[in-house]
Amino acid sequence: MEQFDFVLKDFVNWKMDNIEIIERFKHNQSYIYDRLEPVYAVLNHIYDAVVDDNEDNEEYQTIFQVGLNYLHAQFEVIRIYYEKLFNSDCALFETYTPLVGYLLFIADLRADLEEVDEDIDFTELNEVETLLENMIAERRDEFEYVANRLNKATHNIVKNLDFHYVGIVDIFVEIAENLNIELSTQKTIVLGQDI
């Protein structure tokens, strides 16, 4: 439990550093908040269960560590775009959150697939990632075009694998359901199935 105490404190520190942005995204009903909410809600639930009700177990610890690592990685990317490229302008950032979401999806997919097979050719996916980064920087809004490119690249990678991709966000939606956590949005964001 002592090691897990450090993880719990890390979460508290993470929240203190990011709560203002998270609340702003939540208030503006941001796509980014919808994407992160299942993970964030599950972590808050487990934190309360462990700290307030002393309900510590190995499963909670594993879920919590995975979720916190995910939030750290995802939010680091989000903050760079939000604060640096969009000067913390929530309305302007929200216009391009689908593209940022696609970048987050690519990072998730690549990380998961590298665990399955180290020899996957990510060339097409890398091209889409570069296109997305350029589109965001140039404030281009060819959302349908890039979504189609991403769907094609994803399909071409996954079709040759005996692998059904389920993203971490979708896993946390399921965990939230199992823990009876009500999410503010009941729509499941399954980027891997149809962008």
PDB file of N, CA and C in Angstrom, residues 12-84:
ATOM      1  N   VAL A  12      -3.193  13.386  -7.147  1.00  0.00           N
ATOM      2  CA  VAL A  12      -3.603  14.651  -6.523  1.00  0.00           C
ATOM      3  C   VAL A  12      -2.794  15.803  -7.123  1.00  0.00           C
ATOM      4  N   ASN A  13      -1.500  15.605  -7.266  1.00  0.00           N
ATOM      5  CA  ASN A  13      -0.651  16.643  -7.872  1.00  0.00           C
ATOM      6  C   ASN A  13      -1.051  16.909  -9.322  1.00  0.00           C
ATOM      7  N   TRP A  14      -1.330  15.840 -10.060  1.00  0.00           N
ATOM      8  CA  TRP A  14      -1.756  15.987 -11.446  1.00  0.00           C
ATOM      9  C   TRP A  14      -3.053  16.803 -11.514  1.00  0.00           C
ATOM     10  N   LYS A  15      -3.987  16.486 -10.634  1.00  0.00           N
ATOM     11  CA  LYS A  15      -5.257  17.225 -10.620  1.00  0.00           C
ATOM     12  C   LYS A  15      -5.026  18.697 -10.299  1.00  0.00           C
ATOM     13  N   MET A  16      -4.192  18.969  -9.318  1.00  0.00           N
ATOM     14  CA  MET A  16      -3.927  20.368  -8.951  1.00  0.00           C
ATOM     15  C   MET A  16      -3.336  21.136 -10.132  1.00  0.00           C
ATOM     16  N   ASP A  17      -2.470  20.489 -10.887  1.00  0.00           N
ATOM     17  CA  ASP A  17      -1.841  21.138 -12.034  1.00  0.00           C
ATOM     18  C   ASP A  17      -2.805  21.342 -13.206  1.00  0.00           C
ATOM     19  N   ASN A  18      -3.824  20.506 -13.302  1.00  0.00           N
ATOM     20  CA  ASN A  18      -4.651  20.490 -14.505  1.00  0.00           C
ATOM     21  C   ASN A  18      -6.134  20.767 -14.286  1.00  0.00           C
ATOM     22  N   ILE A  19      -6.574  20.933 -13.044  1.00  0.00           N
ATOM     23  CA  ILE A  19      -8.008  21.040 -12.767  1.00  0.00           C
ATOM     24  C   ILE A  19      -8.652  22.233 -13.466  1.00  0.00           C
ATOM     25  N   GLU A  20      -7.939  23.340 -13.564  1.00  0.00           N
ATOM     26  CA  GLU A  20      -8.513  24.527 -14.200  1.00  0.00           C
ATOM     27  C   GLU A  20      -8.844  24.250 -15.675  1.00  0.00           C
ATOM     28  N   ILE A  21      -7.922  23.619 -16.368  1.00  0.00           N
ATOM     29  CA  ILE A  21      -8.149  23.299 -17.783  1.00  0.00           C
ATOM     30  C   ILE A  21      -9.238  22.248 -17.921  1.00  0.00           C
ATOM     31  N   ILE A  22      -9.195  21.231 -17.081  1.00  0.00           N
ATOM     32  CA  ILE A  22     -10.214  20.176 -17.143  1.00  0.00           C
ATOM     33  C   ILE A  22     -11.601  20.760 -16.921  1.00  0.00           C
ATOM     34  N   GLU A  23     -11.739  21.606 -15.923  1.00  0.00           N
ATOM     35  CA  GLU A  23     -13.047  22.214 -15.643  1.00  0.00           C
ATOM     36  C   GLU A  23     -13.502  23.109 -16.795  1.00  0.00           C
ATOM     37  N   ARG A  24     -12.557  23.805 -17.418  1.00  0.00           N
ATOM     38  CA  ARG A  24     -12.898  24.641 -18.568  1.00  0.00           C
ATOM     39  C   ARG A  24     -13.388  23.769 -19.720  1.00  0.00           C
ATOM     40  N   PHE A  25     -12.693  22.655 -19.971  1.00  0.00           N
ATOM     41  CA  PHE A  25     -13.129  21.732 -21.024  1.00  0.00           C
ATOM     42  C   PHE A  25     -14.503  21.151 -20.692  1.00  0.00           C
ATOM     43  N   LYS A  26     -14.697  20.790 -19.445  1.00  0.00           N
ATOM     44  CA  LYS A  26     -15.983  20.216 -19.035  1.00  0.00           C
ATOM     45  C   LYS A  26     -17.104  21.243 -19.212  1.00  0.00           C
ATOM     46  N   HIS A  27     -16.869  22.455 -18.762  1.00  0.00           N
ATOM     47  CA  HIS A  27     -17.874  23.517 -18.861  1.00  0.00           C
ATOM     48  C   HIS A  27     -18.251  23.793 -20.318  1.00  0.00           C
ATOM     49  N   ASN A  28     -17.265  23.726 -21.202  1.00  0.00           N
ATOM     50  CA  ASN A  28     -17.503  23.986 -22.628  1.00  0.00           C
ATOM     51  C   ASN A  28     -17.935  22.743 -23.395  1.00  0.00           C
ATOM     52  N   GLN A  29     -18.188  21.658 -22.677  1.00  0.00           N
ATOM     53  CA  GLN A  29     -18.605  20.391 -23.285  1.00  0.00           C
ATOM     54  C   GLN A  29     -17.661  19.987 -24.423  1.00  0.00           C
ATOM     55  N   SER A  30     -16.396  20.045 -24.115  1.00  0.00           N
ATOM     56  CA  SER A  30     -15.355  19.776 -25.090  1.00  0.00           C
ATOM     57  C   SER A  30     -15.278  18.296 -25.447  1.00  0.00           C
ATOM     58  N   TYR A  31     -14.968  18.067 -26.708  1.00  0.00           N
ATOM     59  CA  TYR A  31     -14.709  16.718 -27.185  1.00  0.00           C
ATOM     60  C   TYR A  31     -13.564  16.090 -26.394  1.00  0.00           C
ATOM     61  N   ILE A  32     -12.562  16.897 -26.073  1.00  0.00           N
ATOM     62  CA  ILE A  32     -11.412  16.386 -25.319  1.00  0.00           C
ATOM     63  C   ILE A  32     -11.858  15.916 -23.940  1.00  0.00           C
ATOM     64  N   TYR A  33     -12.732  16.680 -23.288  1.00  0.00           N
ATOM     65  CA  TYR A  33     -13.228  16.237 -21.985  1.00  0.00           C
ATOM     66  C   TYR A  33     -14.008  14.931 -22.135  1.00  0.00           C
ATOM     67  N   ASP A  34     -14.852  14.847 -23.148  1.00  0.00           N
ATOM     68  CA  ASP A  34     -15.619  13.619 -23.373  1.00  0.00           C
ATOM     69  C   ASP A  34     -14.692  12.425 -23.548  1.00  0.00           C
ATOM     70  N   ARG A  35     -13.585  12.641 -24.237  1.00  0.00           N
ATOM     71  CA  ARG A  35     -12.624  11.561 -24.483  1.00  0.00           C
ATOM     72  C   ARG A  35     -11.944  11.110 -23.193  1.00  0.00           C
ATOM     73  N   LEU A  36     -11.575  12.080 -22.345  1.00  0.00           N
ATOM     74  CA  LEU A  36     -10.827  11.749 -21.136  1.00  0.00           C
ATOM     75  C   LEU A  36     -11.720  11.417 -19.931  1.00  0.00           C
ATOM     76  N   GLU A  37     -12.985  11.806 -19.984  1.00  0.00           N
ATOM     77  CA  GLU A  37     -13.852  11.656 -18.821  1.00  0.00           C
ATOM     78  C   GLU A  37     -13.915  10.238 -18.257  1.00  0.00           C
ATOM     79  N   PRO A  38     -14.032   9.186 -19.085  1.00  0.00           N
ATOM     80  CA  PRO A  38     -14.099   7.844 -18.483  1.00  0.00           C
ATOM     81  C   PRO A  38     -12.886   7.521 -17.618  1.00  0.00           C
ATOM     82  N   VAL A  39     -11.705   7.888 -18.092  1.00  0.00           N
ATOM     83  CA  VAL A  39     -10.486   7.611 -17.331  1.00  0.00           C
ATOM     84  C   VAL A  39     -10.464   8.468 -16.069  1.00  0.00           C
ATOM     85  N   TYR A  40     -10.730   9.736 -16.234  1.00  0.00           N
ATOM     86  CA  TYR A  40     -10.718  10.692 -15.118  1.00  0.00           C
ATOM     87  C   TYR A  40     -11.752  10.310 -14.048  1.00  0.00           C
ATOM     88  N   ALA A  41     -12.947   9.943 -14.477  1.00  0.00           N
ATOM     89  CA  ALA A  41     -14.010   9.575 -13.539  1.00  0.00           C
ATOM     90  C   ALA A  41     -13.657   8.300 -12.773  1.00  0.00           C
ATOM     91  N   VAL A  42     -13.095   7.328 -13.456  1.00  0.00           N
ATOM     92  CA  VAL A  42     -12.704   6.075 -12.790  1.00  0.00           C
ATOM     93  C   VAL A  42     -11.597   6.350 -11.773  1.00  0.00           C
ATOM     94  N   LEU A  43     -10.623   7.173 -12.141  1.00  0.00           N
ATOM     95  CA  LEU A  43      -9.551   7.491 -11.191  1.00  0.00           C
ATOM     96  C   LEU A  43     -10.100   8.210  -9.961  1.00  0.00           C
ATOM     97  N   ASN A  44     -10.994   9.157 -10.162  1.00  0.00           N
ATOM     98  CA  ASN A  44     -11.606   9.845  -9.024  1.00  0.00           C
ATOM     99  C   ASN A  44     -12.375   8.869  -8.138  1.00  0.00           C
ATOM    100  N   HIS A  45     -13.106   7.957  -8.757  1.00  0.00           N
ATOM    101  CA  HIS A  45     -13.883   6.965  -8.002  1.00  0.00           C
ATOM    102  C   HIS A  45     -12.964   6.064  -7.168  1.00  0.00           C
ATOM    103  N   ILE A  46     -11.921   5.557  -7.800  1.00  0.00           N
ATOM    104  CA  ILE A  46     -10.997   4.667  -7.081  1.00  0.00           C
ATOM    105  C   ILE A  46     -10.272   5.445  -5.983  1.00  0.00           C
ATOM    106  N   TYR A  47      -9.854   6.654  -6.291  1.00  0.00           N
ATOM    107  CA  TYR A  47      -9.183   7.471  -5.277  1.00  0.00           C
ATOM    108  C   TYR A  47     -10.077   7.628  -4.048  1.00  0.00           C
ATOM    109  N   ASP A  48     -11.336   7.989  -4.260  1.00  0.00           N
ATOM    110  CA  ASP A  48     -12.276   8.145  -3.144  1.00  0.00           C
ATOM    111  C   ASP A  48     -12.490   6.832  -2.399  1.00  0.00           C
ATOM    112  N   ALA A  49     -12.600   5.735  -3.147  1.00  0.00           N
ATOM    113  CA  ALA A  49     -12.826   4.431  -2.518  1.00  0.00           C
ATOM    114  C   ALA A  49     -11.639   4.031  -1.637  1.00  0.00           C
ATOM    115  N   VAL A  50     -10.441   4.314  -2.109  1.00  0.00           N
ATOM    116  CA  VAL A  50      -9.243   3.940  -1.349  1.00  0.00           C
ATOM    117  C   VAL A  50      -9.030   4.876  -0.163  1.00  0.00           C
ATOM    118  N   VAL A  51      -9.117   6.177  -0.389  1.00  0.00           N
ATOM    119  CA  VAL A  51      -8.806   7.152   0.652  1.00  0.00           C
ATOM    120  C   VAL A  51      -9.936   7.254   1.682  1.00  0.00           C
ATOM    121  N   ASP A  52     -11.178   7.353   1.204  1.00  0.00           N
ATOM    122  CA  ASP A  52     -12.314   7.549   2.121  1.00  0.00           C
ATOM    123  C   ASP A  52     -12.832   6.250   2.736  1.00  0.00           C
ATOM    124  N   ASP A  53     -12.882   5.201   1.909  1.00  0.00           N
ATOM    125  CA  ASP A  53     -13.512   3.955   2.360  1.00  0.00           C
ATOM    126  C   ASP A  53     -12.522   2.827   2.596  1.00  0.00           C
ATOM    127  N   ASN A  54     -11.231   3.101   2.373  1.00  0.00           N
ATOM    128  CA  ASN A  54     -10.176   2.111   2.597  1.00  0.00           C
ATOM    129  C   ASN A  54     -10.402   0.832   1.780  1.00  0.00           C
ATOM    130  N   GLU A  55     -10.900   0.988   0.568  1.00  0.00           N
ATOM    131  CA  GLU A  55     -11.176  -0.148  -0.316  1.00  0.00           C
ATOM    132  C   GLU A  55     -10.009  -0.381  -1.269  1.00  0.00           C
ATOM    133  N   ASP A  56      -8.875  -0.746  -0.758  1.00  0.00           N
ATOM    134  CA  ASP A  56      -7.700  -0.952  -1.589  1.00  0.00           C
ATOM    135  C   ASP A  56      -7.605  -2.419  -1.989  1.00  0.00           C
ATOM    136  N   ASN A  57      -7.349  -2.656  -3.274  1.00  0.00           N
ATOM    137  CA  ASN A  57      -7.082  -4.008  -3.735  1.00  0.00           C
ATOM    138  C   ASN A  57      -6.181  -3.932  -4.963  1.00  0.00           C
ATOM    139  N   GLU A  58      -5.644  -5.051  -5.353  1.00  0.00           N
ATOM    140  CA  GLU A  58      -4.677  -5.090  -6.446  1.00  0.00           C
ATOM    141  C   GLU A  58      -5.296  -4.644  -7.772  1.00  0.00           C
ATOM    142  N   GLU A  59      -6.548  -5.008  -7.992  1.00  0.00           N
ATOM    143  CA  GLU A  59      -7.221  -4.617  -9.232  1.00  0.00           C
ATOM    144  C   GLU A  59      -7.360  -3.094  -9.309  1.00  0.00           C
ATOM    145  N   TYR A  60      -7.766  -2.470  -8.218  1.00  0.00           N
ATOM    146  CA  TYR A  60      -7.864  -1.011  -8.173  1.00  0.00           C
ATOM    147  C   TYR A  60      -6.505  -0.374  -8.451  1.00  0.00           C
ATOM    148  N   GLN A  61      -5.472  -0.933  -7.855  1.00  0.00           N
ATOM    149  CA  GLN A  61      -4.129  -0.372  -8.032  1.00  0.00           C
ATOM    150  C   GLN A  61      -3.704  -0.436  -9.500  1.00  0.00           C
ATOM    151  N   THR A  62      -3.960  -1.560 -10.151  1.00  0.00           N
ATOM    152  CA  THR A  62      -3.594  -1.727 -11.560  1.00  0.00           C
ATOM    153  C   THR A  62      -4.365  -0.761 -12.442  1.00  0.00           C
ATOM    154  N   ILE A  63      -5.678  -0.711 -12.257  1.00  0.00           N
ATOM    155  CA  ILE A  63      -6.520   0.193 -13.044  1.00  0.00           C
ATOM    156  C   ILE A  63      -6.059   1.632 -12.839  1.00  0.00           C
ATOM    157  N   PHE A  64      -5.812   1.987 -11.598  1.00  0.00           N
ATOM    158  CA  PHE A  64      -5.430   3.358 -11.266  1.00  0.00           C
ATOM    159  C   PHE A  64      -4.101   3.732 -11.918  1.00  0.00           C
ATOM    160  N   GLN A  65      -3.118   2.850 -11.837  1.00  0.00           N
ATOM    161  CA  GLN A  65      -1.798   3.135 -12.407  1.00  0.00           C
ATOM    162  C   GLN A  65      -1.881   3.279 -13.922  1.00  0.00           C
ATOM    163  N   VAL A  66      -2.593   2.372 -14.575  1.00  0.00           N
ATOM    164  CA  VAL A  66      -2.748   2.445 -16.031  1.00  0.00           C
ATOM    165  C   VAL A  66      -3.454   3.739 -16.420  1.00  0.00           C
ATOM    166  N   GLY A  67      -4.528   4.060 -15.723  1.00  0.00           N
ATOM    167  CA  GLY A  67      -5.290   5.265 -16.029  1.00  0.00           C
ATOM    168  C   GLY A  67      -4.488   6.533 -15.809  1.00  0.00           C
ATOM    169  N   LEU A  68      -3.744   6.580 -14.734  1.00  0.00           N
ATOM    170  CA  LEU A  68      -2.944   7.770 -14.441  1.00  0.00           C
ATOM    171  C   LEU A  68      -1.827   7.952 -15.468  1.00  0.00           C
ATOM    172  N   ASN A  69      -1.172   6.865 -15.837  1.00  0.00           N
ATOM    173  CA  ASN A  69      -0.142   6.945 -16.873  1.00  0.00           C
ATOM    174  C   ASN A  69      -0.739   7.461 -18.183  1.00  0.00           C
ATOM    175  N   TYR A  70      -1.921   6.976 -18.495  1.00  0.00           N
ATOM    176  CA  TYR A  70      -2.601   7.401 -19.714  1.00  0.00           C
ATOM    177  C   TYR A  70      -2.930   8.894 -19.662  1.00  0.00           C
ATOM    178  N   LEU A  71      -3.503   9.350 -18.540  1.00  0.00           N
ATOM    179  CA  LEU A  71      -3.839  10.774 -18.407  1.00  0.00           C
ATOM    180  C   LEU A  71      -2.592  11.649 -18.520  1.00  0.00           C
ATOM    181  N   HIS A  72      -1.524  11.242 -17.862  1.00  0.00           N
ATOM    182  CA  HIS A  72      -0.267  12.002 -17.944  1.00  0.00           C
ATOM    183  C   HIS A  72       0.150  12.175 -19.404  1.00  0.00           C
ATOM    184  N   ALA A  73       0.205  11.081 -20.136  1.00  0.00           N
ATOM    185  CA  ALA A  73       0.686  11.117 -21.522  1.00  0.00           C
ATOM    186  C   ALA A  73      -0.249  11.922 -22.420  1.00  0.00           C
ATOM    187  N   GLN A  74      -1.542  11.662 -22.311  1.00  0.00           N
ATOM    188  CA  GLN A  74      -2.501  12.341 -23.174  1.00  0.00           C
ATOM    189  C   GLN A  74      -2.575  13.832 -22.871  1.00  0.00           C
ATOM    190  N   PHE A  75      -2.602  14.173 -21.604  1.00  0.00           N
ATOM    191  CA  PHE A  75      -2.780  15.568 -21.239  1.00  0.00           C
ATOM    192  C   PHE A  75      -1.539  16.396 -21.541  1.00  0.00           C
ATOM    193  N   GLU A  76      -0.394  15.756 -21.550  1.00  0.00           N
ATOM    194  CA  GLU A  76       0.833  16.466 -21.925  1.00  0.00           C
ATOM    195  C   GLU A  76       0.708  16.967 -23.365  1.00  0.00           C
ATOM    196  N   VAL A  77       0.216  16.128 -24.258  1.00  0.00           N
ATOM    197  CA  VAL A  77       0.011  16.505 -25.657  1.00  0.00           C
ATOM    198  C   VAL A  77      -1.076  17.569 -25.763  1.00  0.00           C
ATOM    199  N   ILE A  78      -2.176  17.359 -25.063  1.00  0.00           N
ATOM    200  CA  ILE A  78      -3.297  18.298 -25.107  1.00  0.00           C
ATOM    201  C   ILE A  78      -2.858  19.681 -24.653  1.00  0.00           C
ATOM    202  N   ARG A  79      -2.124  19.746 -23.556  1.00  0.00           N
ATOM    203  CA  ARG A  79      -1.678  21.049 -23.028  1.00  0.00           C
ATOM    204  C   ARG A  79      -0.761  21.775 -24.000  1.00  0.00           C
ATOM    205  N   ILE A  80       0.095  21.040 -24.689  1.00  0.00           N
ATOM    206  CA  ILE A  80       0.988  21.673 -25.664  1.00  0.00           C
ATOM    207  C   ILE A  80       0.163  22.371 -26.746  1.00  0.00           C
ATOM    208  N   TYR A  81      -0.803  21.658 -27.289  1.00  0.00           N
ATOM    209  CA  TYR A  81      -1.639  22.268 -28.328  1.00  0.00           C
ATOM    210  C   TYR A  81      -2.491  23.399 -27.751  1.00  0.00           C
ATOM    211  N   TYR A  82      -3.136  23.129 -26.639  1.00  0.00           N
ATOM    212  CA  TYR A  82      -4.053  24.109 -26.052  1.00  0.00           C
ATOM    213  C   TYR A  82      -3.337  25.393 -25.640  1.00  0.00           C
ATOM    214  N   GLU A  83      -2.243  25.260 -24.912  1.00  0.00           N
ATOM    215  CA  GLU A  83      -1.571  26.441 -24.371  1.00  0.00           C
ATOM    216  C   GLU A  83      -0.632  27.107 -25.374  1.00  0.00           C
ATOM    217  N   LYS A  84       0.107  26.322 -26.120  1.00  0.00           N
ATOM    218  CA  LYS A  84       1.125  26.900 -27.002  1.00  0.00           C
ATOM    219  C   LYS A  84       0.553  27.305 -28.364  1.00  0.00           C
TER     220      LYS A  84
END
